[in-house]
PDB file of C-alpha atoms in Angstrom:
ATOM      1  CA  MET A   1      78.652 153.519 216.707  1.00  0.00           C
ATOM      2  CA  GLN A   2      80.816 150.976 218.293  1.00  0.00           C
ATOM      3  CA  LYS A   3      84.035 150.035 216.665  1.00  0.00           C
ATOM      4  CA  GLU A   4      84.236 146.365 215.448  1.00  0.00           C
ATOM      5  CA  GLN A   5      87.009 144.334 217.166  1.00  0.00           C
ATOM      6  CA  ARG A   6      89.202 142.560 214.709  1.00  0.00           C
ATOM      7  CA  LYS A   7      90.258 139.144 215.343  1.00  0.00           C
ATOM      8  CA  GLU A   8      93.773 138.178 214.434  1.00  0.00           C
ATOM      9  CA  VAL A   9      93.834 135.132 212.458  1.00  0.00           C
ATOM     10  CA  SER A  10      96.778 132.981 212.329  1.00  0.00           C
ATOM     11  CA  MET A  11      97.778 131.189 209.194  1.00  0.00           C
ATOM     12  CA  VAL A  12      97.939 127.406 209.861  1.00  0.00           C
ATOM     13  CA  ILE A  13     100.572 125.760 207.811  1.00  0.00           C
ATOM     14  CA  PRO A  14      99.223 122.529 206.107  1.00  0.00           C
ATOM     15  CA  PRO A  15     101.126 119.265 206.381  1.00  0.00           C
ATOM     16  CA  TYR A  16     103.554 118.373 203.696  1.00  0.00           C
ATOM     17  CA  ASN A  17     101.824 116.457 201.106  1.00  0.00           C
ATOM     18  CA  GLY A  18     104.769 114.582 199.615  1.00  0.00           C
ATOM     19  CA  TYR A  19     105.019 116.377 196.133  1.00  0.00           C
ATOM     20  CA  GLY A  20     108.526 117.916 195.541  1.00  0.00           C
ATOM     21  CA  THR A  21     110.582 118.992 198.494  1.00  0.00           C
ATOM     22  CA  GLU A  22     109.319 120.478 201.788  1.00  0.00           C
ATOM     23  CA  GLU A  23     111.180 123.817 201.063  1.00  0.00           C
ATOM     24  CA  ASP A  24     109.365 124.049 197.805  1.00  0.00           C
ATOM     25  CA  SER A  25     105.907 123.316 199.465  1.00  0.00           C
ATOM     26  CA  MET A  26     106.558 126.060 202.123  1.00  0.00           C
ATOM     27  CA  GLY A  27     107.579 128.610 199.360  1.00  0.00           C
ATOM     28  CA  SER A  28     104.224 128.051 197.706  1.00  0.00           C
ATOM     29  CA  ILE A  29     102.433 128.781 200.939  1.00  0.00           C
ATOM     30  CA  PHE A  30     104.107 132.038 201.758  1.00  0.00           C
ATOM     31  CA  TYR A  31     104.197 133.662 198.429  1.00  0.00           C
ATOM     32  CA  LEU A  32     101.767 133.881 195.427  1.00  0.00           C
ATOM     33  CA  GLN A  33     104.708 133.390 192.999  1.00  0.00           C
ATOM     34  CA  PRO A  34     106.976 130.823 194.794  1.00  0.00           C
ATOM     35  CA  LYS A  35     110.718 131.661 195.086  1.00  0.00           C
ATOM     36  CA  PRO A  36     113.296 128.842 194.873  1.00  0.00           C
ATOM     37  CA  PRO A  37     114.766 127.850 198.368  1.00  0.00           C
ATOM     38  CA  LYS A  38     118.301 129.536 199.115  1.00  0.00           C
ATOM     39  CA  LYS A  39     121.110 127.195 198.981  1.00  0.00           C
ATOM     40  CA  ASP A  40     124.403 127.566 200.880  1.00  0.00           C
ATOM     41  CA  MET A  41     126.745 128.168 197.983  1.00  0.00           C
ATOM     42  CA  ILE A  42     129.901 128.407 200.014  1.00  0.00           C
ATOM     43  CA  LYS A  43     129.379 124.851 201.240  1.00  0.00           C
ATOM     44  CA  MET A  44     128.454 123.611 197.751  1.00  0.00           C
ATOM     45  CA  PHE A  45     131.656 125.037 196.324  1.00  0.00           C
ATOM     46  CA  THR A  46     133.963 123.884 199.224  1.00  0.00           C
ATOM     47  CA  CYS A  47     132.403 120.520 199.826  1.00  0.00           C
ATOM     48  CA  ASP A  48     131.586 119.544 196.182  1.00  0.00           C
ATOM     49  CA  GLN A  49     133.851 116.626 195.896  1.00  0.00           C
ATOM     50  CA  ILE A  50     133.188 115.052 199.291  1.00  0.00           C
ATOM     51  CA  VAL A  51     130.946 112.008 199.018  1.00  0.00           C
ATOM     52  CA  LEU A  52     130.651 109.270 201.707  1.00  0.00           C
ATOM     53  CA  ARG A  53     129.720 105.741 200.860  1.00  0.00           C
ATOM     54  CA  PHE A  54     128.838 103.095 203.226  1.00  0.00           C
ATOM     55  CA  GLU A  55     127.498  99.507 202.832  1.00  0.00           C
ATOM     56  CA  GLY A  56     124.861  98.169 205.098  1.00  0.00           C
ATOM     57  CA  ARG A  57     122.455  95.297 205.745  1.00  0.00           C
ATOM     58  CA  LEU A  58     118.875  95.254 206.622  1.00  0.00           C
ATOM     59  CA  ILE A  59     118.176  94.089 210.144  1.00  0.00           C
ATOM     60  CA  SER A  60     115.178  91.889 210.000  1.00  0.00           C
ATOM     61  CA  SER A  61     113.902  88.483 211.174  1.00  0.00           C
ATOM     62  CA  VAL A  62     112.812  87.543 207.759  1.00  0.00           C
ATOM     63  CA  LYS A  63     115.517  85.503 206.142  1.00  0.00           C
ATOM     64  CA  ASP A  64     115.104  86.997 202.585  1.00  0.00           C
ATOM     65  CA  ASP A  65     115.361  90.681 203.979  1.00  0.00           C
ATOM     66  CA  ALA A  66     118.352  89.971 206.097  1.00  0.00           C
ATOM     67  CA  ASN A  67     120.473  89.081 203.187  1.00  0.00           C
ATOM     68  CA  LYS A  68     119.679  92.372 201.301  1.00  0.00           C
ATOM     69  CA  ARG A  69     122.685  94.712 200.917  1.00  0.00           C
ATOM     70  CA  PHE A  70     122.367  98.503 200.521  1.00  0.00           C
ATOM     71  CA  ILE A  71     124.885 101.271 199.591  1.00  0.00           C
ATOM     72  CA  VAL A  72     124.154 104.483 201.380  1.00  0.00           C
ATOM     73  CA  THR A  73     125.796 107.546 199.884  1.00  0.00           C
ATOM     74  CA  PHE A  74     125.871 110.900 201.661  1.00  0.00           C
ATOM     75  CA  PHE A  75     126.683 114.122 199.654  1.00  0.00           C
ATOM     76  CA  ASP A  76     128.244 116.759 201.928  1.00  0.00           C
ATOM     77  CA  ALA A  77     127.694 119.732 199.479  1.00  0.00           C
ATOM     78  CA  ASP A  78     123.961 119.729 199.861  1.00  0.00           C
ATOM     79  CA  ASP A  79     123.347 117.300 202.772  1.00  0.00           C
ATOM     80  CA  THR A  80     121.365 114.824 200.673  1.00  0.00           C
ATOM     81  CA  ILE A  81     121.375 110.998 201.022  1.00  0.00           C
ATOM     82  CA  THR A  82     120.676 108.222 198.403  1.00  0.00           C
ATOM     83  CA  VAL A  83     120.184 104.507 199.321  1.00  0.00           C
ATOM     84  CA  TYR A  84     120.976 102.111 196.345  1.00  0.00           C
ATOM     85  CA  GLN A  85     120.298  98.229 196.450  1.00  0.00           C
ATOM     86  CA  PRO A  86     122.885  96.475 194.177  1.00  0.00           C
ATOM     87  CA  PRO A  87     121.439  93.495 192.219  1.00  0.00           C
ATOM     88  CA  GLU A  88     122.217  90.044 193.496  1.00  0.00           C
ATOM     89  CA  ARG A  89     122.843  87.120 190.918  1.00  0.00           C
ATOM     90  CA  ASN A  90     120.375  84.305 190.892  1.00  0.00           C
ATOM     91  CA  SER A  91     118.277  85.721 193.758  1.00  0.00           C
ATOM     92  CA  GLY A  92     115.520  87.341 191.945  1.00  0.00           C
ATOM     93  CA  ILE A  93     116.305  90.624 193.393  1.00  0.00           C
ATOM     94  CA  TRP A  94     116.437  93.460 191.109  1.00  0.00           C
ATOM     95  CA  GLY A  95     118.854  96.165 192.143  1.00  0.00           C
ATOM     96  CA  GLY A  96     118.240  99.901 191.820  1.00  0.00           C
ATOM     97  CA  LYS A  97     117.254 102.981 193.816  1.00  0.00           C
ATOM     98  CA  PHE A  98     115.834 102.175 197.153  1.00  0.00           C
ATOM     99  CA  LEU A  99     115.707 105.921 198.333  1.00  0.00           C
ATOM    100  CA  GLU A 100     115.976 108.726 196.033  1.00  0.00           C
ATOM    101  CA  ARG A 101     118.531 111.501 196.527  1.00  0.00           C
ATOM    102  CA  MET A 102     117.035 114.222 198.666  1.00  0.00           C
ATOM    103  CA  LYS A 103     117.224 115.655 202.172  1.00  0.00           C
ATOM    104  CA  HIS A 104     115.640 113.457 204.819  1.00  0.00           C
ATOM    105  CA  LYS A 105     114.499 114.304 208.349  1.00  0.00           C
ATOM    106  CA  GLN A 106     115.665 112.324 211.335  1.00  0.00           C
ATOM    107  CA  PRO A 107     112.901 109.960 212.449  1.00  0.00           C
ATOM    108  CA  GLY A 108     110.878 111.437 215.387  1.00  0.00           C
ATOM    109  CA  THR A 109     112.234 115.051 214.978  1.00  0.00           C
ATOM    110  CA  GLU A 110     111.678 117.836 212.695  1.00  0.00           C
ATOM    111  CA  THR A 111     115.538 118.326 211.942  1.00  0.00           C
ATOM    112  CA  TYR A 112     117.196 117.387 208.816  1.00  0.00           C
ATOM    113  CA  LEU A 113     120.221 115.018 208.678  1.00  0.00           C
ATOM    114  CA  ASN A 114     123.414 116.847 208.227  1.00  0.00           C
TER     115      ASN A 114
END
């Protein structure tokens, strides 16, 4: 009898579907019971009070969009970003969260902002 040759099958990682964080999704791919992603506790304790806030405007040729203001907040403890739009009086623009606090990747790359 001839021995059957076994093919090695490589596991294809599916693309991120948008639910939860990307680290959570990767944990559910590799383990039957997902483990929470590890956090850098030393950085969290040393940089806990460091928060950077910037004000910015949208660059657009549309007149209504050019006047929109945003507050970008960077939390150094866990490298997360939040973008908030403050309300403007008598403009009809409701303020609120524009981008929720989470880690975001740099556009065009697979690396996270830090």
